[in-house]
Coordinates of C-alpha atoms and ligand atoms in Angstrom, one line a residue:
M1 CA -4.0 22.9 4.0
A2 CA -4.3 19.5 2.6
R3 CA -6.6 21.2 0.3
D4 CA -3.7 23.0 -1.4
W5 CA -2.2 19.8 -2.4
A6 CA -5.2 17.7 -3.6
T7 CA -4.8 19.3 -7.1
L8 CA -1.3 18.2 -7.7
P9 CA -1.2 14.7 -9.8
K10 CA -0.2 12.1 -7.6
V11 CA 1.1 8.6 -7.7
E12 CA 0.6 5.8 -4.7
L13 CA 2.0 2.5 -4.9
H14 CA 1.2 1.3 -1.3
L15 CA -2.2 0.9 -0.3
H16 CA -4.1 -2.2 1.2
L17 CA -7.7 -2.4 -0.5
E18 CA -9.6 -3.2 3.0
G19 CA -7.5 -0.6 4.9
A20 CA -8.5 1.9 2.4
A21 CA -12.1 1.2 3.2
P22 CA -13.8 4.6 4.3
P23 CA -15.3 4.2 7.6
E24 CA -19.0 5.5 6.3
F25 CA -18.7 2.7 3.5
I26 CA -18.4 -0.1 6.0
R27 CA -21.1 1.6 8.4
A28 CA -23.5 1.7 5.5
L29 CA -22.6 -2.0 4.2
A30 CA -23.3 -3.2 7.8
A31 CA -26.5 -1.5 8.1
E32 CA -27.7 -2.9 4.8
K33 CA -26.6 -6.5 5.9
G34 CA -27.9 -6.0 9.6
L35 CA -24.7 -6.5 11.2
N36 CA -23.7 -5.1 14.4
L37 CA -19.9 -4.2 14.4
G38 CA -19.6 -3.4 18.0
H39 CA -17.6 -0.5 18.9
I40 CA -15.0 0.2 16.2
F41 CA -16.3 3.7 15.4
A42 CA -15.4 6.8 17.3
A43 CA -17.8 9.7 18.1
D44 CA -16.6 11.5 15.0
G45 CA -17.5 8.1 12.9
S46 CA -13.7 7.6 12.2
Y47 CA -12.4 4.3 13.1
D48 CA -11.5 4.0 16.8
W49 CA -8.1 2.2 17.9
A50 CA -5.3 3.0 20.3
D51 CA -2.6 0.5 19.8
F52 CA -1.2 -2.0 17.3
S53 CA -3.4 -4.9 18.5
E54 CA -6.5 -2.9 18.5
F55 CA -5.9 -1.6 15.1
L56 CA -5.9 -5.1 13.9
A57 CA -8.6 -6.0 15.8
V58 CA -10.8 -3.2 14.4
Y59 CA -9.5 -3.9 11.0
E60 CA -10.5 -7.3 11.1
V61 CA -13.9 -6.4 12.5
A62 CA -14.5 -3.6 9.8
T63 CA -13.4 -6.2 6.7
S64 CA -15.7 -9.0 8.2
V65 CA -18.6 -6.9 6.3
L66 CA -17.2 -7.6 3.0
Q67 CA -18.6 -10.7 2.0
T68 CA -19.5 -11.1 -1.6
P69 CA -17.7 -9.9 -5.0
E70 CA -20.5 -7.4 -5.2
D71 CA -19.3 -5.9 -1.8
Y72 CA -15.7 -5.9 -3.1
T73 CA -16.7 -4.1 -6.3
R74 CA -18.5 -1.3 -4.3
L75 CA -15.3 -1.2 -1.9
S76 CA -12.9 -0.8 -4.8
E77 CA -15.2 2.0 -6.3
A78 CA -15.4 3.8 -3.1
V79 CA -11.6 3.5 -2.5
L80 CA -10.7 4.5 -6.1
R81 CA -12.7 7.6 -5.7
A82 CA -11.6 8.9 -2.6
R83 CA -7.9 8.5 -4.2
A84 CA -9.2 10.4 -7.5
A85 CA -10.7 13.0 -5.4
E86 CA -7.3 13.8 -3.9
G87 CA -5.5 13.9 -7.2
V88 CA -3.9 10.4 -7.5
I89 CA -3.8 9.6 -11.0
Y90 CA -2.3 5.9 -10.8
T91 CA -2.4 3.9 -7.7
E92 CA -1.4 0.0 -6.9
I93 CA -3.5 -1.7 -4.2
F94 CA -2.5 -4.5 -2.1
L95 CA -5.2 -7.4 -1.6
A96 CA -5.0 -10.7 0.3
P97 CA -6.5 -13.4 -1.7
Q98 CA -6.6 -15.5 1.4
L99 CA -9.0 -13.2 3.2
C100 CA -11.1 -12.1 0.4
A101 CA -13.8 -14.5 -0.5
A102 CA -15.6 -15.0 2.8
D103 CA -18.9 -16.1 1.1
G104 CA -16.9 -18.9 -0.8
S105 CA -16.8 -17.3 -3.9
A106 CA -13.8 -18.4 -6.5
W107 CA -11.0 -15.6 -6.0
A108 CA -11.3 -15.0 -9.8
D109 CA -14.7 -13.8 -9.2
V110 CA -13.6 -11.7 -6.5
F111 CA -10.6 -10.3 -8.3
A112 CA -12.7 -9.6 -11.3
A113 CA -15.4 -7.8 -9.2
I114 CA -12.5 -5.5 -7.7
R115 CA -11.3 -4.7 -11.2
E116 CA -14.8 -3.9 -12.3
G117 CA -15.4 -1.3 -9.6
A118 CA -12.0 0.3 -10.3
A119 CA -13.0 0.7 -14.0
R120 CA -15.7 2.7 -13.0
V121 CA -13.8 5.6 -11.8
P122 CA -12.4 8.2 -14.3
G123 CA -9.5 9.9 -14.1
I124 CA -7.4 7.2 -12.3
E125 CA -5.5 4.1 -13.2
A126 CA -5.4 1.3 -10.6
R127 CA -3.3 -1.8 -10.5
F128 CA -3.6 -4.8 -8.2
I129 CA -0.8 -6.8 -6.2
P130 CA -2.1 -9.7 -4.7
I131 CA -0.1 -10.6 -1.3
A132 CA 0.7 -13.6 0.6
V133 CA 0.1 -13.0 4.3
R134 CA 3.5 -13.6 6.1
H135 CA 2.2 -15.0 9.4
M136 CA 0.1 -17.5 7.6
G137 CA 3.3 -18.9 6.6
P138 CA 5.6 -19.7 3.6
D139 CA 3.4 -22.9 2.4
D140 CA 0.4 -20.7 2.3
A141 CA 2.6 -18.0 0.5
L142 CA 3.5 -20.5 -2.2
R143 CA 0.1 -21.6 -2.7
V144 CA -0.9 -17.8 -3.1
A145 CA 1.8 -17.1 -5.5
R146 CA 0.5 -20.1 -7.7
I147 CA -2.9 -18.6 -7.5
V148 CA -1.7 -15.2 -8.3
A149 CA 0.6 -16.4 -11.4
D150 CA -2.6 -17.9 -12.8
T151 CA -4.7 -14.7 -12.2
P152 CA -5.1 -12.6 -15.5
G153 CA -4.7 -9.0 -14.7
A154 CA -2.7 -9.2 -11.2
S155 CA 0.3 -6.9 -11.9
G156 CA 2.5 -8.1 -9.1
F157 CA 3.1 -10.3 -6.0
G158 CA 3.7 -8.9 -2.5
L159 CA 4.7 -10.2 1.0
A160 CA 2.9 -8.4 3.9
G161 CA 1.8 -9.2 7.5
D162 CA 3.8 -9.4 10.7
E163 CA 7.5 -9.2 9.6
R164 CA 8.5 -10.6 12.9
Q165 CA 7.1 -14.0 11.6
Y166 CA 9.2 -16.8 9.8
D167 CA 12.7 -16.5 8.4
V168 CA 12.3 -14.5 5.1
D169 CA 14.3 -17.1 3.2
A170 CA 11.2 -19.4 3.7
F171 CA 9.4 -17.3 1.1
A172 CA 12.0 -17.5 -1.6
P173 CA 10.2 -20.3 -3.6
A174 CA 6.9 -18.2 -3.6
F175 CA 9.1 -15.2 -5.1
A176 CA 10.6 -17.3 -7.6
L177 CA 7.6 -18.6 -8.8
A178 CA 6.1 -15.1 -8.8
R179 CA 9.3 -13.6 -10.6
E180 CA 8.7 -16.4 -13.1
A181 CA 5.4 -15.5 -14.2
G182 CA 6.7 -12.0 -14.8
L183 CA 4.9 -10.5 -12.0
G184 CA 6.4 -7.2 -10.1
L185 CA 7.8 -8.2 -6.8
T186 CA 7.3 -6.2 -3.5
A187 CA 7.7 -7.3 0.3
H188 CA 7.2 -5.3 3.6
A189 CA 10.5 -5.0 5.6
G190 CA 12.2 -2.6 8.0
E191 CA 8.8 -1.3 9.2
I192 CA 8.7 -3.0 12.7
C193 CA 12.0 -4.7 12.6
G194 CA 15.4 -3.0 12.0
P195 CA 17.7 -2.6 9.0
E196 CA 18.7 -6.3 9.1
S197 CA 15.1 -7.3 7.9
V198 CA 15.5 -5.1 5.0
R199 CA 19.0 -6.7 4.1
A200 CA 17.8 -10.3 4.6
T201 CA 14.8 -9.5 2.3
L202 CA 17.0 -8.2 -0.4
D203 CA 19.3 -11.3 -0.1
A204 CA 16.3 -14.0 -0.2
L205 CA 13.6 -12.5 -2.4
S206 CA 15.5 -9.5 -4.5
P207 CA 12.1 -7.6 -4.8
A208 CA 12.2 -4.7 -7.0
R209 CA 10.7 -2.6 -4.2
I210 CA 10.4 -2.8 -0.4
G211 CA 7.3 -1.7 1.6
H212 CA 8.2 0.7 4.2
G213 CA 12.1 0.0 4.7
I214 CA 12.5 3.0 6.8
A215 CA 14.8 1.1 9.2
A216 CA 17.3 1.3 6.4
A217 CA 17.9 5.0 7.4
R218 CA 19.9 3.8 10.7
D219 CA 22.3 1.9 8.5
P220 CA 24.5 3.9 5.7
A221 CA 25.7 0.8 4.1
L222 CA 22.4 -0.5 3.5
M223 CA 21.1 2.9 2.3
A224 CA 24.1 2.8 -0.4
R225 CA 23.1 -0.6 -1.2
L226 CA 19.5 0.3 -1.8
A227 CA 20.8 3.2 -4.2
E228 CA 23.0 1.1 -5.9
E229 CA 20.8 -1.8 -6.8
G230 CA 17.9 0.7 -7.5
V231 CA 15.5 -0.5 -4.9
V232 CA 12.4 1.5 -4.4
L233 CA 11.0 2.1 -1.1
E234 CA 7.3 2.7 -0.4
V235 CA 7.3 4.8 2.2
C236 CA 4.3 5.6 4.5
P237 CA 5.0 8.2 7.0
G238 CA 1.7 8.9 8.5
S239 CA 1.2 5.3 9.1
N240 CA 4.7 5.2 10.7
I241 CA 3.9 8.0 13.0
A242 CA 0.2 6.8 13.8
L243 CA 2.0 3.2 14.8
A244 CA 4.6 5.1 16.8
L245 CA 7.3 4.0 14.9
C246 CA 8.4 7.6 14.5
G247 CA 8.0 10.3 16.9
S248 CA 7.0 13.2 14.6
W249 CA 7.3 14.4 10.8
A250 CA 10.7 16.2 11.3
E251 CA 12.0 13.1 12.8
H252 CA 10.6 10.7 10.0
P253 CA 13.7 9.1 7.9
V254 CA 11.8 9.6 4.7
A255 CA 14.1 12.9 4.1
A256 CA 17.3 11.1 5.2
L257 CA 16.7 8.3 2.9
D258 CA 15.9 10.6 -0.2
R259 CA 19.3 12.7 0.5
A260 CA 20.9 9.2 0.6
G261 CA 19.9 8.7 -2.8
V262 CA 17.6 6.1 -2.1
G263 CA 14.2 5.8 -4.3
V264 CA 11.8 6.8 -1.9
T265 CA 7.7 7.2 -3.0
L266 CA 5.1 8.4 -1.1
S267 CA 1.9 6.2 0.3
T268 CA -0.8 6.0 2.9
D269 CA -0.9 2.2 3.8
D270 CA -4.4 2.2 5.4
P271 CA -5.5 5.9 5.2
P272 CA -8.6 6.1 7.4
Y273 CA -7.2 4.0 10.2
F274 CA -4.3 6.6 10.3
H275 CA -6.4 9.5 9.7
T276 CA -4.6 10.6 6.9
S277 CA -4.7 11.2 2.9
L278 CA -2.0 11.7 0.8
A279 CA -2.8 15.2 0.3
Q280 CA -2.3 15.4 4.1
E281 CA 1.0 13.6 4.0
Y282 CA 2.3 16.1 1.3
A283 CA 1.1 19.3 3.4
A284 CA 2.8 17.6 6.5
L285 CA 6.1 16.9 4.5
N286 CA 6.1 20.2 3.2
E287 CA 5.9 21.9 6.7
A288 CA 8.6 19.4 8.1
F289 CA 11.1 19.4 5.1
G290 CA 10.0 22.2 3.1
W291 CA 9.4 20.0 0.3
S292 CA 7.7 21.5 -2.8
R293 CA 5.6 20.6 -5.6
K294 CA 8.9 20.1 -7.6
T295 CA 10.2 17.7 -5.0
F296 CA 6.6 15.7 -5.0
T297 CA 6.9 15.8 -8.7
R298 CA 10.2 14.1 -8.6
L299 CA 9.0 11.6 -6.3
N300 CA 6.1 11.0 -8.4
R301 CA 8.0 10.4 -11.3
L302 CA 10.2 7.9 -9.6
A303 CA 7.2 6.2 -8.5
M304 CA 5.7 6.0 -11.9
R305 CA 9.0 4.5 -13.2
A306 CA 8.8 1.9 -10.3
A307 CA 5.2 1.3 -11.2
F308 CA 4.2 -2.5 -12.1
C309 CA 2.6 -1.4 -15.4
D310 CA 2.9 -1.5 -19.2
D311 CA 5.4 0.9 -20.9
A312 CA 2.3 2.6 -22.6
T313 CA 0.7 3.4 -19.4
R314 CA 3.7 4.6 -17.8
T315 CA 4.5 7.0 -20.7
R316 CA 0.9 8.3 -20.2
M317 CA 1.3 8.7 -16.4
L318 CA 4.4 10.5 -16.8
E319 CA 3.2 12.9 -19.1
R320 CA 0.2 13.8 -16.7
L321 CA 3.0 14.2 -14.1
G322 CA 4.6 17.0 -15.9
E323 CA 8.1 17.7 -15.6
S324 CA 9.9 17.9 -11.8
A325 CA 12.2 20.8 -12.9
Ligands
LIG401 ZN1 1.3 -2.0 4.1

């Protein structure tokens, strides 16, 4: 089923680098280093977790294997190869500078290593969006924004992590600095919290895109505002369902958001953790809503127009996506 969708050219804007690490990659790297990861894998080899706190715990153990710039080069190559194999032609990947230099290497070296891994994979363009981790606080976010503003090759700046922590206004200085540096802005909101979290984020940070934002579907005035302001949502249906934020594919608000004129795009967030892939998401959405190749191409073109890249890349990718009509 998912196989049928693997050949359609796709754009993915919301993917966490460590969260996209294939379990077999993590297992192999742990074996090389002689690290015992305990019981984070199920009998079928996939990541094994039952609820949100276990998901976070397994994620932390798995990513503890990534210690050197070379590990990150290999990770980013493995992640990009998996995306390219399912038809992704352009992707934007989140990574947290605070969490990815375990051996004490300079962030600039780790970031260069990640870009080097991505450049090894043909047929797919990758851009990287360093993020501040919300629950690490606004001071830390400002520090990260400063680092990112000075990082050649960073395409955007984002806010991820636990959206229940801290008033979003506290992150305004970090976003102002990143905006000043010309970075594309995106913030996770309206995933676990309600529509008020999306509204507060728009007011405080004015991001071009919102990570998830699905709670907006419960508030018609907010959907009208998102449509009017052209703020694009990075929707990750399989992630929402795996985390029990939505009961089923048929109940997922992505179709209602799209009907209301909100710009929606499709991504997988942390695909191996949620036992999903972008091709599988397309298959499930096709089944739930009857979405056709034409619908997906329309959404992919919308995603490409919302991408944090230069115009030449955008034009080239839009050509590869073809027409939606
Ligand atoms: Zn995310």
